Short mmCIF file of C-alpha atoms in Angstrom, two decimals:
data_model
loop_
_atom_site.label_atom_id
_atom_site.label_comp_id
_atom_site.label_asym_id
_atom_site.label_seq_id
_atom_site.Cartn_x
_atom_site.Cartn_y
_atom_site.Cartn_z
CA MET A 1 -30.97 9.47 22.82
CA THR A 2 -29.24 5.90 22.70
CA LYS A 3 -29.73 4.01 19.51
CA LYS A 4 -30.53 0.54 19.07
CA VAL A 5 -28.67 -1.39 16.14
CA GLY A 6 -29.20 -4.79 15.07
CA VAL A 7 -26.39 -6.69 13.44
CA ILE A 8 -27.04 -9.89 11.39
CA GLY A 9 -23.66 -12.13 11.22
CA GLY A 10 -20.78 -12.37 13.48
CA GLY A 11 -18.09 -12.45 11.10
CA PRO A 12 -15.00 -10.29 10.71
CA GLY A 13 -17.54 -7.15 9.60
CA GLY A 14 -20.24 -7.80 12.00
CA TYR A 15 -18.55 -8.54 15.36
CA VAL A 16 -16.36 -5.68 14.52
CA ALA A 17 -19.27 -3.30 13.84
CA ALA A 18 -20.97 -4.40 17.25
CA ILE A 19 -18.24 -3.65 19.50
CA ARG A 20 -17.70 -0.10 17.68
CA LEU A 21 -21.21 0.47 18.00
CA ALA A 22 -20.86 -0.53 21.76
CA GLN A 23 -17.98 1.73 22.37
CA LEU A 24 -19.91 4.45 20.91
CA GLU A 25 -22.80 3.82 23.37
CA ALA A 26 -25.39 2.17 21.33
CA GLU A 27 -27.54 -0.83 22.42
CA VAL A 28 -26.44 -3.55 20.00
CA VAL A 29 -28.15 -6.81 19.30
CA ILE A 30 -25.82 -9.13 17.32
CA ILE A 31 -27.16 -12.63 15.75
CA GLU A 32 -24.75 -15.37 14.42
CA LYS A 33 -26.07 -18.86 13.27
CA ASP A 34 -22.54 -20.44 13.67
CA SER A 35 -19.19 -19.67 15.34
CA PHE A 36 -18.11 -15.84 15.67
CA GLY A 37 -15.24 -15.27 13.37
CA GLY A 38 -17.23 -15.84 10.33
CA THR A 39 -15.57 -17.61 7.24
CA CYS A 40 -12.21 -15.99 8.00
CA LEU A 41 -11.59 -17.65 11.23
CA ASN A 42 -13.61 -20.80 11.13
CA ARG A 43 -13.00 -21.74 7.33
CA GLY A 44 -10.70 -19.30 5.83
CA CYS A 45 -7.83 -16.81 6.67
CA ILE A 46 -6.85 -18.30 9.93
CA PRO A 47 -7.03 -22.24 9.13
CA THR A 48 -4.99 -21.58 6.26
CA LYS A 49 -2.33 -19.71 7.79
CA ALA A 50 -2.10 -22.56 10.46
CA TYR A 51 -1.31 -24.90 7.56
CA ALA A 52 0.78 -22.26 5.83
CA LYS A 53 3.03 -22.34 8.87
CA SER A 54 3.42 -25.97 8.86
CA ALA A 55 4.08 -26.09 5.07
CA GLU A 56 6.69 -23.55 5.55
CA LEU A 57 8.29 -25.34 8.31
CA ILE A 58 8.56 -28.56 6.06
CA HIS A 59 9.96 -26.23 3.35
CA GLN A 60 12.66 -24.86 5.79
CA MET A 61 13.46 -28.36 7.10
CA ASN A 62 13.92 -29.49 3.26
CA LYS A 63 16.38 -26.83 3.03
CA ALA A 64 18.25 -27.64 6.49
CA GLU A 65 21.56 -28.56 4.78
CA GLU A 66 21.82 -24.99 3.24
CA PHE A 67 22.04 -23.60 6.63
CA GLY A 68 24.79 -26.05 7.86
CA ILE A 69 22.16 -28.52 9.79
CA LYS A 70 21.68 -32.20 9.22
CA ILE A 71 18.17 -34.07 9.27
CA SER A 72 18.26 -37.64 9.38
CA GLU A 73 14.84 -38.12 8.21
CA LYS A 74 12.62 -36.37 5.50
CA PRO A 75 9.97 -34.36 7.45
CA LEU A 76 6.43 -35.67 7.08
CA ALA A 77 3.09 -34.21 7.65
CA ASP A 78 0.78 -36.04 10.09
CA GLY A 79 -2.78 -34.70 8.74
CA GLU A 80 -4.49 -35.84 11.78
CA LYS A 81 -2.15 -33.72 14.13
CA LEU A 82 -2.63 -30.70 11.19
CA LEU A 83 -6.16 -30.92 11.82
CA ALA A 84 -6.18 -30.81 15.52
CA ARG A 85 -3.58 -27.97 15.69
CA LYS A 86 -5.83 -25.84 13.46
CA LYS A 87 -8.85 -26.79 15.52
CA ASP A 88 -7.03 -25.69 18.56
CA VAL A 89 -6.08 -22.29 16.95
CA VAL A 90 -9.39 -21.67 15.72
CA ASN A 91 -11.33 -22.54 18.85
CA LYS A 92 -8.67 -20.13 20.85
CA LEU A 93 -9.61 -17.34 18.77
CA VAL A 94 -13.47 -17.80 18.58
CA THR A 95 -13.36 -18.06 22.35
CA GLY A 96 -11.59 -14.60 22.63
CA ILE A 97 -14.19 -13.14 20.29
CA ASP A 98 -16.97 -14.55 22.40
CA GLN A 99 -15.12 -12.89 25.59
CA LEU A 100 -14.69 -9.54 23.66
CA LEU A 101 -18.44 -9.44 22.93
CA ASN A 102 -19.64 -10.52 26.54
CA SER A 103 -17.47 -7.97 27.93
CA TYR A 104 -19.67 -5.37 26.68
CA ALA A 105 -22.67 -4.80 28.78
CA ASN A 106 -24.62 -3.02 25.92
CA ILE A 107 -24.10 -6.10 23.19
CA LYS A 108 -27.07 -8.94 23.48
CA ILE A 109 -25.86 -11.91 21.88
CA TYR A 110 -28.27 -14.43 20.13
CA LYS A 111 -27.17 -17.74 18.58
CA GLY A 112 -29.58 -18.73 15.80
CA LEU A 113 -31.32 -17.64 12.46
CA ALA A 114 -32.11 -13.90 11.55
CA GLU A 115 -34.57 -12.79 8.96
CA LEU A 116 -34.94 -9.28 8.14
CA GLU A 117 -38.74 -8.38 8.15
CA ASP A 118 -38.41 -4.73 7.34
CA GLU A 119 -36.15 -1.96 7.61
CA LYS A 120 -36.65 -1.76 11.33
CA THR A 121 -37.43 -5.35 12.27
CA ILE A 122 -35.43 -8.47 12.75
CA LYS A 123 -37.08 -11.94 13.40
CA ILE A 124 -34.87 -14.06 15.42
CA GLN A 125 -35.21 -18.16 15.81
CA THR A 126 -32.61 -19.08 18.67
CA ASP A 127 -30.77 -22.30 18.72
CA GLU A 128 -32.83 -23.07 22.05
CA GLY A 129 -36.27 -22.90 19.73
CA GLU A 130 -37.59 -19.59 20.77
CA VAL A 131 -38.89 -16.95 17.98
CA LEU A 132 -39.05 -13.42 18.66
CA GLU A 133 -38.89 -10.09 16.92
CA GLU A 134 -36.55 -7.05 17.75
CA ASN A 135 -37.01 -3.48 16.51
CA PHE A 136 -34.21 -1.37 15.85
CA ASP A 137 -33.28 2.40 14.92
CA ALA A 138 -30.59 0.54 12.23
CA ILE A 139 -29.60 -2.82 10.87
CA ILE A 140 -26.11 -3.86 9.49
CA LEU A 141 -26.23 -6.90 7.36
CA ALA A 142 -23.02 -8.83 7.38
CA ASN A 143 -24.08 -12.34 6.33
CA GLY A 144 -20.75 -13.06 4.66
CA SER A 145 -20.05 -15.43 1.71
CA LYS A 146 -19.96 -19.15 0.54
CA PRO A 147 -17.93 -21.37 -1.55
CA SER A 148 -19.45 -21.09 -5.21
CA MET A 149 -19.49 -24.46 -7.23
CA PRO A 150 -19.24 -23.98 -10.98
CA PRO A 151 -21.47 -25.72 -13.47
CA VAL A 152 -18.89 -28.64 -14.48
CA ASP A 153 -20.17 -32.34 -15.20
CA GLY A 154 -19.44 -34.39 -12.32
CA ILE A 155 -19.32 -31.55 -9.72
CA ASP A 156 -21.38 -33.91 -7.40
CA LEU A 157 -19.01 -36.88 -7.12
CA GLU A 158 -17.48 -37.96 -3.91
CA GLY A 159 -14.10 -36.23 -3.67
CA VAL A 160 -14.98 -32.97 -5.32
CA ILE A 161 -14.99 -30.53 -2.47
CA SER A 162 -14.99 -26.84 -1.44
CA SER A 163 -12.31 -25.22 0.61
CA ASP A 164 -14.29 -25.76 3.48
CA GLU A 165 -14.47 -29.53 3.19
CA LEU A 166 -10.72 -29.52 2.40
CA LEU A 167 -9.83 -27.81 5.79
CA GLU A 168 -11.57 -30.75 7.22
CA LEU A 169 -9.66 -33.46 5.85
CA ASP A 170 -7.62 -35.72 8.53
CA HIS A 171 -4.91 -36.83 5.78
CA VAL A 172 -2.76 -35.25 3.12
CA PRO A 173 -3.97 -36.48 -0.15
CA GLU A 174 -1.40 -38.18 -2.19
CA SER A 175 -2.79 -35.98 -5.05
CA LEU A 176 -4.92 -32.70 -5.41
CA VAL A 177 -6.44 -31.23 -8.43
CA VAL A 178 -7.35 -27.36 -7.81
CA VAL A 179 -9.75 -25.71 -10.00
CA GLY A 180 -9.38 -22.09 -9.73
CA GLY A 181 -6.20 -19.76 -9.81
CA GLY A 182 -7.27 -16.92 -7.82
CA VAL A 183 -6.04 -16.50 -4.08
CA ILE A 184 -8.11 -19.64 -2.81
CA GLY A 185 -6.75 -21.74 -5.33
CA LEU A 186 -3.22 -20.96 -5.27
CA GLU A 187 -3.01 -20.54 -1.43
CA PHE A 188 -4.13 -24.19 -0.88
CA ALA A 189 -2.13 -25.41 -4.28
CA SER A 190 1.13 -23.99 -2.37
CA ILE A 191 0.18 -25.36 1.19
CA TYR A 192 -0.48 -29.01 0.03
CA GLN A 193 2.40 -29.30 -2.36
CA GLU A 194 4.71 -28.63 0.33
CA LEU A 195 2.87 -30.95 2.66
CA GLY A 196 3.32 -33.73 0.46
CA SER A 197 0.43 -33.88 -2.37
CA GLN A 198 1.17 -33.46 -5.80
CA VAL A 199 -0.76 -30.66 -6.75
CA TYR A 200 -2.09 -29.81 -10.14
CA VAL A 201 -3.64 -26.26 -10.68
CA LEU A 202 -6.28 -25.74 -13.89
CA SER A 203 -6.41 -21.98 -14.09
CA SER A 204 -8.13 -19.82 -16.51
CA ARG A 205 -5.87 -16.84 -15.21
CA VAL A 206 -3.81 -16.72 -12.36
CA LEU A 207 -4.29 -13.82 -9.73
CA LYS A 208 -6.29 -11.50 -12.61
CA ASN A 209 -6.21 -8.64 -10.09
CA ALA A 210 -2.42 -8.66 -9.45
CA ASP A 211 0.06 -6.62 -11.15
CA GLY A 212 1.01 -8.36 -14.49
CA GLU A 213 4.57 -8.85 -13.26
CA ILE A 214 3.55 -10.84 -10.08
CA GLN A 215 1.27 -12.97 -12.09
CA LYS A 216 4.19 -14.11 -14.22
CA ARG A 217 6.74 -14.42 -11.20
CA ILE A 218 4.15 -16.62 -9.07
CA ALA A 219 3.40 -19.11 -11.92
CA SER A 220 7.12 -19.59 -12.50
CA GLN A 221 7.65 -20.03 -8.46
CA LEU A 222 4.66 -22.54 -8.20
CA LYS A 223 6.14 -24.48 -10.88
CA LYS A 224 9.54 -24.60 -9.29
CA GLN A 225 7.88 -25.59 -5.99
CA GLY A 226 6.64 -28.75 -7.97
CA ILE A 227 3.24 -27.65 -8.85
CA LYS A 228 1.90 -28.77 -12.32
CA LEU A 229 0.19 -25.58 -13.46
CA TYR A 230 -2.01 -25.51 -16.33
CA ASN A 231 -2.66 -21.63 -17.53
CA ASP A 232 -5.49 -20.29 -19.77
CA ILE A 233 -7.59 -23.45 -19.18
CA ARG A 234 -11.05 -24.43 -17.94
CA ALA A 235 -12.33 -27.35 -16.55
CA LYS A 236 -15.25 -29.19 -18.53
CA LYS A 237 -16.23 -32.45 -16.91
CA ILE A 238 -14.88 -34.76 -13.94
CA GLU A 239 -15.16 -38.49 -14.03
CA GLN A 240 -14.43 -41.52 -11.60
CA VAL A 241 -11.74 -43.50 -13.11
CA ASP A 242 -9.95 -46.56 -11.77
CA GLY A 243 -10.64 -45.04 -7.78
CA LYS A 244 -9.62 -41.60 -8.81
CA LEU A 245 -11.13 -38.50 -10.19
CA GLN A 246 -10.18 -37.62 -13.67
CA VAL A 247 -10.83 -33.95 -14.65
CA THR A 248 -10.89 -33.17 -18.54
CA ALA A 249 -10.04 -29.42 -19.17
CA LYS A 250 -10.07 -27.43 -22.45
CA TYR A 251 -7.73 -24.69 -23.29
CA LYS A 252 -9.40 -21.31 -23.93
CA THR A 253 -7.47 -20.12 -26.85
CA LYS A 254 -6.48 -23.22 -28.70
CA ASP A 255 -8.33 -26.70 -29.50
CA LYS A 256 -6.47 -28.63 -27.06
CA GLU A 257 -7.30 -30.63 -23.83
CA GLU A 258 -5.80 -31.77 -20.74
CA ILE A 259 -6.46 -34.62 -18.55
CA VAL A 260 -5.19 -34.65 -15.01
CA THR A 261 -5.93 -36.85 -12.23
CA GLY A 262 -6.16 -36.78 -8.47
CA ASP A 263 -7.70 -38.06 -5.11
CA TYR A 264 -9.45 -35.12 -4.39
CA VAL A 265 -10.99 -32.06 -6.63
CA LEU A 266 -10.82 -28.61 -4.86
CA MET A 267 -13.29 -26.57 -6.57
CA ALA A 268 -11.63 -22.88 -5.64
CA SER A 269 -13.43 -20.88 -8.16
CA GLY A 270 -14.59 -18.18 -5.95
CA ARG A 271 -17.27 -17.31 -3.30
CA GLY A 272 -20.73 -15.90 -3.53
CA PRO A 273 -22.98 -13.89 -0.99
CA VAL A 274 -25.25 -15.53 1.48
CA PHE A 275 -28.84 -14.39 1.19
CA SER A 276 -30.15 -16.32 4.00
CA GLY A 277 -32.95 -14.26 6.07
CA LEU A 278 -33.09 -11.43 3.29
CA GLU A 279 -35.27 -13.18 0.70
CA LYS A 280 -38.63 -12.30 2.34
CA GLU A 281 -41.13 -11.51 -0.51
CA GLY A 282 -42.11 -7.71 -0.73
CA LEU A 283 -39.08 -6.95 1.29
CA GLY A 284 -37.54 -4.35 -1.25
CA LEU A 285 -34.06 -5.20 -0.50
CA GLU A 286 -32.06 -4.55 -4.19
CA MET A 287 -29.89 -7.35 -4.75
CA ASP A 288 -28.70 -9.64 -7.63
CA LYS A 289 -26.62 -13.05 -7.68
CA GLY A 290 -23.58 -10.69 -7.08
CA GLY A 291 -24.96 -9.29 -3.76
CA VAL A 292 -26.67 -6.59 -2.03
CA ILE A 293 -26.45 -3.08 -3.83
CA VAL A 294 -25.61 -0.17 -1.58
CA ASP A 295 -24.55 3.59 -1.94
CA LYS A 296 -21.38 5.01 -1.19
CA ASP A 297 -22.17 4.94 2.79
CA PHE A 298 -22.98 1.29 2.38
CA GLN A 299 -26.79 1.97 3.04
CA THR A 300 -29.12 -0.40 0.93
CA SER A 301 -32.25 0.52 -0.93
CA LEU A 302 -33.84 0.05 2.68
CA LYS A 303 -33.40 3.27 4.84
CA GLY A 304 -31.38 2.70 7.65
CA VAL A 305 -30.19 -0.82 6.69
CA TYR A 306 -26.63 -1.23 5.48
CA ALA A 307 -24.63 -4.02 4.26
CA ILE A 308 -21.01 -4.85 4.61
CA GLY A 309 -18.21 -7.32 3.67
CA ASP A 310 -18.86 -10.18 1.21
CA LEU A 311 -22.19 -9.69 1.00
CA VAL A 312 -22.01 -6.32 -0.87
CA LYS A 313 -21.89 -6.56 -4.61
CA GLY A 314 -18.61 -5.91 -6.19
CA ASN A 315 -16.76 -5.55 -2.84
CA PRO A 316 -13.32 -7.18 -2.41
CA GLN A 317 -13.72 -10.29 -0.40
CA LEU A 318 -11.13 -9.27 2.43
CA ALA A 319 -11.82 -9.97 6.22
CA HIS A 320 -10.07 -6.60 6.87
CA VAL A 321 -11.88 -4.62 4.33
CA ALA A 322 -15.36 -6.05 6.11
CA SER A 323 -13.81 -4.87 9.56
CA ALA A 324 -13.09 -1.70 8.18
CA GLN A 325 -16.42 -0.98 6.53
CA GLY A 326 -18.07 -2.35 9.81
CA GLU A 327 -16.32 0.23 11.89
CA TYR A 328 -17.27 3.10 9.31
CA VAL A 329 -20.80 2.24 9.26
CA ALA A 330 -20.94 2.05 13.02
CA GLU A 331 -19.47 5.37 13.32
CA LEU A 332 -21.93 6.90 10.42
CA ILE A 333 -24.87 5.31 12.30
CA MET A 334 -23.87 6.97 15.70
CA GLY A 335 -23.61 10.43 13.99
CA HIS A 336 -19.81 10.57 13.78
CA GLU A 337 -17.80 11.37 10.61
CA PRO A 338 -15.57 8.40 9.96
CA GLU A 339 -12.11 9.01 9.19
CA ILE A 340 -11.11 5.54 7.76
CA ASN A 341 -9.84 5.20 4.41
CA LEU A 342 -11.56 2.73 2.51
CA GLU A 343 -9.84 3.54 -0.94
CA ILE A 344 -6.67 1.96 0.07
CA TYR A 345 -6.36 -1.42 1.25
CA PRO A 346 -3.78 -4.23 1.00
CA SER A 347 -4.51 -7.84 -0.63
CA CYS A 348 -2.42 -10.58 0.57
CA VAL A 349 -1.72 -14.10 -0.82
CA PHE A 350 -0.09 -16.37 1.32
CA THR A 351 1.51 -18.78 -1.18
CA LEU A 352 5.19 -20.13 -0.20
CA ASP A 353 6.45 -17.00 -1.65
CA GLU A 354 3.86 -14.54 -0.34
CA ILE A 355 2.38 -11.68 -2.43
CA ALA A 356 0.80 -8.47 -1.24
CA TYR A 357 -0.16 -5.28 -3.01
CA ALA A 358 -2.03 -1.92 -2.54
CA GLY A 359 -3.35 0.78 -5.27
CA TYR A 360 -2.89 0.53 -8.81
CA THR A 361 -1.24 -1.92 -11.05
CA GLU A 362 0.88 -1.27 -13.95
CA GLU A 363 -1.82 -2.48 -16.32
CA GLU A 364 -4.27 -0.02 -14.62
CA LEU A 365 -2.24 3.04 -14.79
CA LYS A 366 -1.75 2.12 -18.57
CA GLU A 367 -5.42 1.57 -19.11
CA LYS A 368 -6.32 4.98 -17.46
CA ASN A 369 -3.42 6.86 -19.30
CA ILE A 370 -1.85 7.91 -15.81
CA GLU A 371 1.67 8.98 -16.48
CA TYR A 372 3.68 7.12 -13.90
CA LYS A 373 7.66 5.75 -12.92
CA SER A 374 8.35 2.45 -11.66
CA SER A 375 11.00 1.14 -9.40
CA LYS A 376 11.72 -2.49 -8.26
CA PHE A 377 14.23 -3.80 -5.65
CA ASN A 378 14.97 -7.64 -5.68
CA PHE A 379 15.27 -9.57 -2.35
CA VAL A 380 18.51 -10.99 -3.82
CA ALA A 381 20.32 -7.77 -2.91
CA ASN A 382 18.72 -7.60 0.73
CA GLY A 383 20.89 -8.96 3.47
CA LYS A 384 18.26 -10.10 5.76
CA ALA A 385 16.41 -12.00 2.75
CA LEU A 386 19.62 -13.54 2.05
CA CYS A 387 20.53 -14.63 5.51
CA ALA A 388 16.94 -16.07 5.78
CA GLY A 389 17.43 -18.24 2.73
CA GLU A 390 14.82 -16.51 1.18
CA PRO A 391 16.06 -14.19 -1.68
CA THR A 392 13.46 -14.72 -4.39
CA GLY A 393 10.81 -11.94 -5.42
CA PHE A 394 10.86 -8.11 -4.92
CA VAL A 395 9.32 -4.87 -3.92
CA LYS A 396 7.85 -2.77 -6.68
CA ILE A 397 6.71 0.74 -6.28
CA LEU A 398 4.53 2.69 -9.04
CA ALA A 399 4.51 6.55 -8.35
CA SER A 400 3.78 9.57 -10.39
CA PRO A 401 6.65 11.65 -11.93
CA ASP A 402 6.30 13.86 -8.65
CA GLY A 403 6.60 11.25 -6.34
CA LYS A 404 2.91 10.26 -5.38
CA ILE A 405 2.82 6.81 -4.67
CA LEU A 406 0.27 5.06 -6.96
CA GLY A 407 0.74 1.32 -6.59
CA SER A 408 2.74 -0.91 -4.03
CA HIS A 409 3.50 -4.68 -5.11
CA ILE A 410 5.55 -7.22 -3.27
CA LEU A 411 6.37 -11.02 -3.82
CA GLY A 412 8.47 -12.41 -1.31
CA PRO A 413 9.21 -13.08 2.41
CA HIS A 414 6.93 -11.60 4.65
CA ALA A 415 5.20 -9.69 2.03
CA SER A 416 1.87 -9.43 4.25
CA ASP A 417 3.67 -7.67 6.70
CA LEU A 418 5.81 -5.41 4.47
CA ILE A 419 2.80 -4.05 2.68
CA ALA A 420 1.65 -2.10 5.65
CA GLU A 421 4.32 0.49 5.46
CA LEU A 422 3.50 1.06 1.86
CA ALA A 423 -0.27 0.97 2.43
CA LEU A 424 0.20 3.63 5.34
CA ALA A 425 1.75 5.56 3.01
CA GLN A 426 -0.77 5.71 0.52
CA SER A 427 -3.71 6.01 2.72
CA SER A 428 -2.10 9.00 4.22
CA GLY A 429 -0.96 10.71 1.30
CA LEU A 430 2.58 10.43 1.91
CA GLU A 431 5.11 10.32 -0.90
CA VAL A 432 8.11 8.78 -2.20
CA LYS A 433 10.42 11.11 -0.59
CA ASP A 434 8.84 10.53 2.85
CA ILE A 435 9.92 6.90 2.83
CA ILE A 436 13.16 7.83 1.44
CA SER A 437 13.69 10.20 4.30
CA THR A 438 12.85 7.70 6.98
CA ILE A 439 15.80 5.82 8.47
CA HIS A 440 15.14 1.86 7.86
CA ALA A 441 16.85 -0.48 10.39
CA HIS A 442 19.51 -2.57 8.97
CA PRO A 443 19.42 -5.66 8.49
CA THR A 444 15.87 -5.94 7.65
CA LEU A 445 13.58 -6.93 4.99
CA ALA A 446 11.94 -3.46 4.96
CA GLU A 447 15.22 -1.88 3.57
CA ALA A 448 14.17 -3.36 0.05
CA SER A 449 11.14 -0.87 0.21
CA HIS A 450 13.21 1.94 1.01
CA GLU A 451 15.38 0.83 -1.76
CA ALA A 452 12.61 0.63 -4.07
CA ALA A 453 11.23 4.01 -3.04
CA ALA A 454 14.45 5.75 -3.74
CA GLY A 455 14.65 3.98 -7.08
CA ILE A 456 11.80 6.07 -8.41
CA PHE A 457 14.51 8.99 -8.27
CA ASP A 458 17.58 7.18 -9.03
CA GLN A 459 18.69 7.52 -5.26
CA ALA A 460 18.97 3.53 -4.49
CA ILE A 461 22.27 2.85 -3.06
CA HIS A 462 22.24 -0.74 -3.52
CA MET A 463 20.85 -0.88 -6.83
CA ALA A 464 23.04 -0.91 -10.07
CA GLN A 465 22.77 1.69 -12.56
CA PRO A 466 22.05 0.69 -16.23
CA ARG A 467 25.11 0.18 -18.12
CA ARG A 468 25.86 3.37 -20.40
CA ARG A 469 26.85 2.80 -23.81
#
């Protein structure tokens, strides 16, 4: 018997779930109030990567003489053309998702608002003004998230913006104050500093979930890039002074204040779940301000109703995690035993020196009293990195004494691509010896992962041995 499944939300969790359900021969209805692709495609991952590429090109052009190339004029970012290119990239990908969904005869698409009536029913108000109800055998909630604005005096002033609004600017600000040292804040800081803004970052803690060594090194790299970074500090108030925005911030551990001024203030303090359509009185959906509460299989307090992605309390806010959860729940609903490993997933930060990691940090291993060995290989000793003029950073592997990979951490060129090999090894239960025994092409950045793995057992060829006394 064919199952009918409703999906609320067409972001990276929702549309992937819908497609996987259709592949498994379910009858699928998906409701999206905006454009398909969700925050990631329309206001997050993809737009920022479009800008990040422009920032990278400016960075490379500013270093052109190192490569024997003379450029007569200093490269300048054109805000209007940056915005136009970003929109073009986004539109192409949104159109692609539309075409994908429409290619499945068993997926019905509604554009409009969805409201969960009970564990079997969704009320739909279409963009055309039609109101209807559909009944389902199962429902997947993939509402996503929105920027959260912290309680700071002056938060409503003109020019105090979220990441959504920053991505719609048609010019590069002369100066930008970023409040928040997480992924969103640091990515925008790195991008706009390179595009020509003077960026100030007010951070209570830089990348709190990253390995401690990466936290220290990325702070140093951001400062080297020209960013004014203030750590262990919190914004207290924002005021308009002489046509600019002045931010007063206080250190957490000392009685001292800092005052920074910019044309715009980006509030990058994180994102919160979107509860739209889920708050009907008496519904019985268990949730709090942190998100919807689910069990190990992402089923909510309502039987047959599942939640995935940013909507879920405590969930990592990563598009690829939402997509994996969408596939997992789709397979579960259709009676399959999902084989997706949801425990290991890479986290990536697209600063100018990229960051990527999977598994435990050193701090977590110490806290859990887990015995481990650490090996680190620096890109300065990697031929491909030197040829590319990108010798900063490292690959670091944490492993048990017998070689089980516990964590992988990369800071440097193409970290977001390099982490795939190490995440695959961890997810598949492979060990350090499996990486060591695999021939890696030369010259490539991936050799750094091979050397870091070999270093666990003191077998690295291009890693100098400590001096013996």
